[in-house]
């Protein structure tokens, strides 16, 4: 029964083209480990260098978003960021000859509108528009609430040769669940 | 200033900063866990070096194959610093990218086009 259940689970992932699936607390060490396995897998399959790099870049930005921004964390509330864990789901797969990186995590309800607007804008831009926004963001002050350059989503959009999708679903009065799936 | 030499690692570039000769290079991949902790001391060292530097030949070479968006923000600041140093010095910035790596070529173009005083060289190199 034990093995059968797990085999069925594995089958289900396989059918969806899932190469890696991780659900849990995500750390920089996990980013390094999965990232390195991903690179090795693509190298073994003789995937093009440029495509491997783009997929890897999208993977890094997505995972760092969970590590930095997931609202599901221990300890709860604002505390010392050097000693905390943030929860998220990370999936890397390939279907219809397109790789995808999908990440999902809890976010504060108050952040939904801003994030939605930001992503809508990024999604509406063509390559030239993304290039301009990328540079503008790099040159500007780091946006409030951002721990990185605030340019991660723009970078994802530039690298995702087959675009990206995103979605929110309300979980309770104070939180929503956020998912972004990018195709390379 | 003491020279800075850091071996290339999986997530951080190799650093070779020779303050005596004013030759500097970054090589490899850059997505350090904490960009500020990695680049902070390097940028501080450069800033101090350029403070009173005049009439000197300065060379900065980038051999990067991948960097994340947090690193991009650091690089943007670094290019600004180099262009400022070029007001009183002969600064050459070389951006090497591997053959067919359109993304790194484009990044080089985007950073390089902002240089007003420094000389910029965009250079295609063979895959090692």
Short mmCIF file of C-alpha atoms in Angstrom, two decimals:
data_model
loop_
_atom_site.label_atom_id
_atom_site.label_comp_id
_atom_site.label_asym_id
_atom_site.label_seq_id
_atom_site.Cartn_x
_atom_site.Cartn_y
_atom_site.Cartn_z
CA UNK A 1 0.00 0.00 0.00
CA UNK A 2 2.77 2.34 1.03
CA UNK A 3 4.75 1.83 -2.16
CA UNK A 4 1.61 1.77 -4.33
CA UNK A 5 0.47 5.15 -2.98
CA UNK A 6 3.87 6.67 -3.58
CA UNK A 7 4.11 5.14 -7.03
CA UNK A 8 0.74 6.64 -7.93
CA UNK A 9 1.91 9.99 -6.61
CA UNK A 10 5.09 9.70 -8.68
CA UNK A 11 2.99 8.76 -11.73
CA UNK A 12 0.80 11.79 -11.26
CA UNK A 13 3.86 14.06 -11.17
CA UNK A 14 5.34 12.30 -14.18
CA UNK A 15 2.18 12.78 -16.21
CA UNK A 16 2.38 16.50 -15.61
CA UNK A 17 5.99 16.55 -16.74
CA UNK A 18 7.23 17.49 -13.29
CA UNK A 19 10.99 17.14 -12.87
CA UNK A 20 11.30 18.62 -9.39
CA UNK A 21 8.59 19.18 -6.85
CA UNK A 22 9.32 20.66 -3.46
CA UNK A 23 6.90 21.74 -0.80
CA UNK A 24 8.19 23.03 2.50
CA UNK A 25 10.49 25.56 4.03
CA UNK A 26 12.78 26.90 1.33
CA UNK A 27 16.29 28.07 2.17
CA UNK A 28 19.27 29.35 0.18
CA UNK A 29 20.90 25.93 0.68
CA UNK A 30 17.88 24.29 -0.98
CA UNK A 31 18.16 26.77 -3.85
CA UNK A 32 21.81 25.75 -4.30
CA UNK A 33 21.05 22.04 -4.13
CA UNK A 34 18.06 21.91 -6.45
CA UNK A 35 19.68 24.46 -8.75
CA UNK A 36 22.78 22.34 -9.11
CA UNK A 37 20.76 19.16 -9.77
CA UNK A 38 18.70 21.04 -12.36
CA UNK A 39 21.83 22.24 -14.18
CA UNK A 40 23.27 18.73 -14.16
CA UNK A 41 20.05 17.21 -15.51
CA UNK A 42 19.89 19.71 -18.38
CA UNK A 43 23.59 19.23 -19.17
CA UNK A 44 23.12 15.44 -19.29
CA UNK A 45 20.28 15.94 -21.76
CA UNK A 46 22.47 18.25 -23.87
CA UNK A 47 20.00 21.11 -23.55
CA UNK A 48 21.16 24.36 -25.21
CA UNK A 49 23.32 26.50 -22.93
CA UNK A 50 21.22 29.61 -23.46
CA UNK A 51 18.00 27.80 -22.58
CA UNK A 52 19.58 26.19 -19.53
CA UNK A 53 20.76 29.60 -18.33
CA UNK A 54 17.36 31.19 -18.86
CA UNK A 55 15.60 28.38 -17.02
CA UNK A 56 18.14 28.61 -14.22
CA UNK A 57 17.73 32.40 -14.00
CA UNK A 58 13.94 32.09 -13.73
CA UNK A 59 14.38 29.36 -11.11
CA UNK A 60 16.70 31.54 -8.98
CA UNK A 61 14.41 34.59 -9.08
CA UNK A 62 11.33 32.52 -8.28
CA UNK A 63 12.94 30.67 -5.37
CA UNK A 64 14.44 33.85 -3.91
CA UNK A 65 10.98 35.44 -4.03
CA UNK A 66 9.65 32.65 -1.80
CA UNK A 67 12.65 32.88 0.54
CA UNK A 68 12.24 36.63 0.88
CA UNK A 69 8.52 37.24 0.71
CA UNK A 70 6.43 34.20 1.65
CA UNK A 71 4.03 35.27 4.39
CA UNK A 72 4.02 31.74 5.76
CA UNK A 73 7.00 31.78 8.05
CA UNK A 74 8.45 30.77 11.37
CA UNK A 75 8.83 32.54 13.66
CA UNK A 76 5.63 34.39 12.83
CA UNK A 77 5.57 38.17 12.55
CA UNK A 78 8.52 40.45 11.93
CA UNK A 79 11.71 39.30 13.53
CA UNK A 80 15.33 38.69 12.85
CA UNK A 81 15.49 37.73 9.20
CA UNK A 82 18.74 35.85 9.50
CA UNK A 83 17.04 33.18 11.54
CA UNK A 84 13.73 32.38 9.93
CA UNK A 85 12.14 29.90 7.58
CA UNK A 86 9.65 30.64 4.82
CA UNK A 87 7.27 28.14 3.31
CA UNK A 88 6.52 27.67 -0.35
CA UNK A 89 5.93 25.23 -3.17
CA UNK A 90 8.37 24.96 -6.06
CA UNK A 91 7.82 22.97 -9.21
CA UNK A 92 10.10 22.64 -12.23
CA UNK A 93 8.86 20.62 -15.17
CA UNK A 94 8.60 20.27 -18.91
CA UNK A 95 5.51 19.81 -21.05
CA UNK A 96 4.80 20.44 -24.74
CA UNK A 97 8.53 21.04 -25.15
CA UNK A 98 8.42 24.00 -22.81
CA UNK A 99 10.11 24.10 -19.43
CA UNK A 100 8.19 25.71 -16.62
CA UNK A 101 9.02 26.96 -13.15
CA UNK A 102 6.06 27.37 -10.88
CA UNK A 103 6.27 28.87 -7.40
CA UNK A 104 3.53 29.48 -4.89
CA UNK A 105 3.36 30.99 -1.43
CA UNK A 106 1.11 32.80 0.98
CA UNK A 107 1.12 36.60 0.82
CA UNK A 108 -0.53 39.31 2.91
CA UNK A 109 -3.92 40.41 1.56
CA UNK A 110 -2.64 43.99 1.65
CA UNK A 111 0.03 43.16 -0.93
CA UNK A 112 -2.30 41.56 -3.50
CA UNK A 113 -3.43 44.74 -5.28
CA UNK A 114 0.10 46.14 -5.63
CA UNK A 115 1.57 42.85 -6.82
CA UNK A 116 -1.31 42.27 -9.25
CA UNK A 117 -0.89 45.74 -10.77
CA UNK A 118 2.87 45.34 -10.99
CA UNK A 119 2.63 41.95 -12.72
CA UNK A 120 -0.15 43.10 -15.07
CA UNK A 121 2.09 45.94 -16.18
CA UNK A 122 5.10 43.65 -16.71
CA UNK A 123 2.96 41.17 -18.64
CA UNK A 124 1.72 43.91 -20.99
CA UNK A 125 5.22 44.95 -22.06
CA UNK A 126 7.16 43.78 -25.12
CA UNK A 127 10.91 43.04 -25.08
CA UNK A 128 11.84 46.70 -25.54
CA UNK A 129 9.43 47.82 -22.81
CA UNK A 130 10.82 45.21 -20.42
CA UNK A 131 14.34 46.37 -21.15
CA UNK A 132 13.42 49.95 -20.30
CA UNK A 133 11.59 48.95 -17.11
CA UNK A 134 14.49 46.71 -16.09
CA UNK A 135 16.91 49.59 -16.28
CA UNK A 136 14.57 52.10 -14.70
CA UNK A 137 14.06 49.78 -11.75
CA UNK A 138 17.78 49.12 -11.38
CA UNK A 139 18.49 52.83 -11.33
CA UNK A 140 15.66 53.80 -9.04
CA UNK A 141 15.55 53.44 -5.32
CA UNK A 142 14.69 49.96 -4.11
CA UNK A 143 10.90 49.90 -3.73
CA UNK A 144 9.45 49.85 -0.23
CA UNK A 145 9.08 46.33 1.13
CA UNK A 146 11.63 44.95 -1.29
CA UNK A 147 14.72 43.13 -0.08
CA UNK A 148 16.26 42.60 -3.46
CA UNK A 149 16.50 44.93 -6.38
CA UNK A 150 12.71 44.89 -6.92
CA UNK A 151 13.50 43.84 -10.44
CA UNK A 152 13.12 40.08 -10.09
CA UNK A 153 9.76 39.84 -11.85
CA UNK A 154 11.03 41.93 -14.77
CA UNK A 155 14.02 39.61 -15.04
CA UNK A 156 11.68 36.59 -15.03
CA UNK A 157 9.59 38.17 -17.80
CA UNK A 158 12.68 38.86 -19.90
CA UNK A 159 13.99 35.32 -19.54
CA UNK A 160 10.66 33.52 -19.90
CA UNK A 161 10.70 33.07 -23.68
CA UNK A 162 7.15 31.64 -23.60
CA UNK A 163 5.74 34.12 -21.11
CA UNK A 164 4.32 33.70 -17.64
CA UNK A 165 0.99 33.37 -15.85
CA UNK A 166 0.04 34.36 -12.32
CA UNK A 167 -2.94 34.05 -10.06
CA UNK A 168 -4.21 34.77 -6.55
CA UNK A 169 -6.75 33.04 -4.42
CA UNK A 170 -8.08 34.35 -1.14
CA UNK A 171 -7.33 32.12 1.84
CA UNK A 172 -8.72 34.15 4.76
CA UNK A 173 -9.32 37.78 5.72
CA UNK A 174 -5.64 38.61 5.91
CA UNK A 175 -3.98 36.28 3.39
CA UNK A 176 -4.06 35.17 -0.21
CA UNK A 177 -2.21 32.41 -1.99
CA UNK A 178 -0.06 33.57 -4.89
CA UNK A 179 1.27 31.49 -7.77
CA UNK A 180 3.49 32.43 -10.69
CA UNK A 181 4.33 30.05 -13.53
CA UNK A 182 6.95 31.02 -16.09
CA UNK A 183 7.72 29.16 -19.35
CA UNK A 184 11.14 28.88 -20.98
CA UNK B 1 45.21 49.13 -0.39
CA UNK B 2 45.69 45.35 -0.14
CA UNK B 3 44.80 43.48 -3.28
CA UNK B 4 41.65 41.37 -3.13
CA UNK B 5 41.60 37.89 -4.56
CA UNK B 6 38.62 35.60 -4.04
CA UNK B 7 38.34 32.22 -5.70
CA UNK B 8 35.31 31.64 -7.92
CA UNK B 9 32.59 29.59 -6.22
CA UNK B 10 29.30 28.12 -7.33
CA UNK B 11 27.31 31.20 -6.38
CA UNK B 12 29.87 34.00 -6.31
CA UNK B 13 32.30 35.23 -8.95
CA UNK B 14 36.05 35.03 -8.76
CA UNK B 15 37.43 38.42 -7.77
CA UNK B 16 40.82 39.79 -8.75
CA UNK B 17 41.26 43.39 -7.63
CA UNK B 18 44.79 44.69 -8.07
CA UNK B 19 44.81 48.21 -6.66
CA UNK B 20 48.50 48.70 -7.37
CA UNK B 21 48.01 48.29 -11.14
CA UNK B 22 44.38 49.44 -11.11
CA UNK B 23 43.28 46.25 -12.86
CA UNK B 24 40.10 44.61 -11.68
CA UNK B 25 38.07 41.61 -12.75
CA UNK B 26 34.96 39.63 -11.88
CA UNK B 27 34.57 36.16 -13.36
CA UNK B 28 31.92 33.46 -13.20
CA UNK B 29 28.39 33.34 -11.83
CA UNK B 30 26.86 35.70 -9.33
CA UNK B 31 23.82 34.91 -7.20
CA UNK B 32 25.26 35.12 -3.69
CA UNK B 33 23.01 34.46 -0.75
CA UNK B 34 23.62 38.00 0.47
CA UNK B 35 24.74 40.37 -2.31
CA UNK B 36 25.43 43.22 0.08
CA UNK B 37 27.73 41.11 2.24
CA UNK B 38 29.64 39.92 -0.84
CA UNK B 39 29.90 43.13 -2.84
CA UNK B 40 29.89 45.69 0.01
CA UNK B 41 33.61 45.37 0.90
CA UNK B 42 34.57 45.23 -2.81
CA UNK B 43 32.71 48.42 -3.67
CA UNK B 44 34.05 50.15 -0.56
CA UNK B 45 37.59 49.24 -1.59
CA UNK B 46 37.06 50.59 -5.10
CA UNK B 47 35.46 53.78 -3.86
CA UNK B 48 38.41 54.51 -1.56
CA UNK B 49 40.84 53.69 -4.38
CA UNK B 50 39.19 56.09 -6.81
CA UNK B 51 38.85 58.90 -4.27
CA UNK B 52 42.20 60.53 -4.98
CA UNK B 53 43.19 58.71 -8.15
CA UNK B 54 44.15 60.89 -11.12
CA UNK B 55 45.69 60.32 -14.55
CA UNK B 56 45.83 56.57 -14.09
CA UNK B 57 45.09 53.78 -16.53
CA UNK B 58 42.27 51.68 -15.05
CA UNK B 59 41.00 48.42 -16.46
CA UNK B 60 37.89 46.55 -15.32
CA UNK B 61 37.04 43.22 -16.95
CA UNK B 62 33.75 41.38 -16.57
CA UNK B 63 33.69 37.67 -17.44
CA UNK B 64 30.25 36.85 -16.14
CA UNK B 65 28.11 34.01 -17.46
CA UNK B 66 25.15 34.50 -15.15
CA UNK B 67 24.02 36.96 -12.49
CA UNK B 68 20.73 37.37 -10.68
CA UNK B 69 18.65 40.54 -10.46
CA UNK B 70 20.10 41.54 -7.06
CA UNK B 71 23.57 41.41 -8.61
CA UNK B 72 22.33 43.46 -11.59
CA UNK B 73 21.52 46.29 -9.20
CA UNK B 74 25.07 46.13 -7.80
CA UNK B 75 26.58 46.11 -11.32
CA UNK B 76 24.57 49.18 -12.26
CA UNK B 77 26.12 51.04 -9.32
CA UNK B 78 29.57 49.74 -10.20
CA UNK B 79 29.29 51.02 -13.78
CA UNK B 80 28.29 54.45 -12.40
CA UNK B 81 31.34 54.41 -10.14
CA UNK B 82 33.64 53.49 -13.04
CA UNK B 83 32.25 56.23 -15.25
CA UNK B 84 32.78 58.72 -12.46
CA UNK B 85 36.38 57.53 -12.04
CA UNK B 86 36.82 58.10 -15.78
CA UNK B 87 36.48 61.86 -15.25
CA UNK B 88 40.06 61.95 -13.95
CA UNK B 89 41.44 58.65 -15.25
CA UNK B 90 41.74 56.57 -18.42
CA UNK B 91 39.16 53.87 -17.65
CA UNK B 92 38.49 50.88 -19.90
CA UNK B 93 35.59 48.54 -19.13
CA UNK B 94 35.63 45.21 -20.95
CA UNK B 95 32.54 43.00 -20.97
CA UNK B 96 33.26 39.48 -22.19
CA UNK B 97 30.38 37.18 -23.14
CA UNK B 98 30.42 33.65 -24.48
CA UNK B 99 29.63 32.96 -28.13
CA UNK B 100 25.86 32.83 -28.73
CA UNK B 101 25.01 34.03 -25.24
CA UNK B 102 22.56 36.69 -26.42
CA UNK B 103 21.42 37.46 -22.92
CA UNK B 104 24.88 38.33 -21.59
CA UNK B 105 25.64 40.28 -24.77
CA UNK B 106 22.46 42.29 -24.30
CA UNK B 107 23.23 42.90 -20.61
CA UNK B 108 26.67 44.18 -21.60
CA UNK B 109 25.12 46.52 -24.14
CA UNK B 110 22.60 47.79 -21.63
CA UNK B 111 25.18 48.52 -18.93
CA UNK B 112 27.75 49.81 -21.43
CA UNK B 113 25.48 52.31 -23.17
CA UNK B 114 25.35 54.40 -20.00
CA UNK B 115 29.10 54.96 -19.91
CA UNK B 116 29.84 58.50 -21.03
CA UNK B 117 33.52 58.88 -20.21
CA UNK B 118 34.89 55.38 -19.80
CA UNK B 119 35.86 53.32 -22.86
CA UNK B 120 33.62 50.29 -23.28
CA UNK B 121 34.60 47.09 -25.05
CA UNK B 122 32.00 44.40 -25.74
CA UNK B 123 33.84 41.25 -26.54
CA UNK B 124 32.70 37.82 -27.72
CA UNK B 125 34.84 34.99 -26.33
CA UNK B 126 34.96 31.25 -26.99
CA UNK B 127 33.25 28.88 -24.57
CA UNK B 128 36.01 27.58 -22.27
#
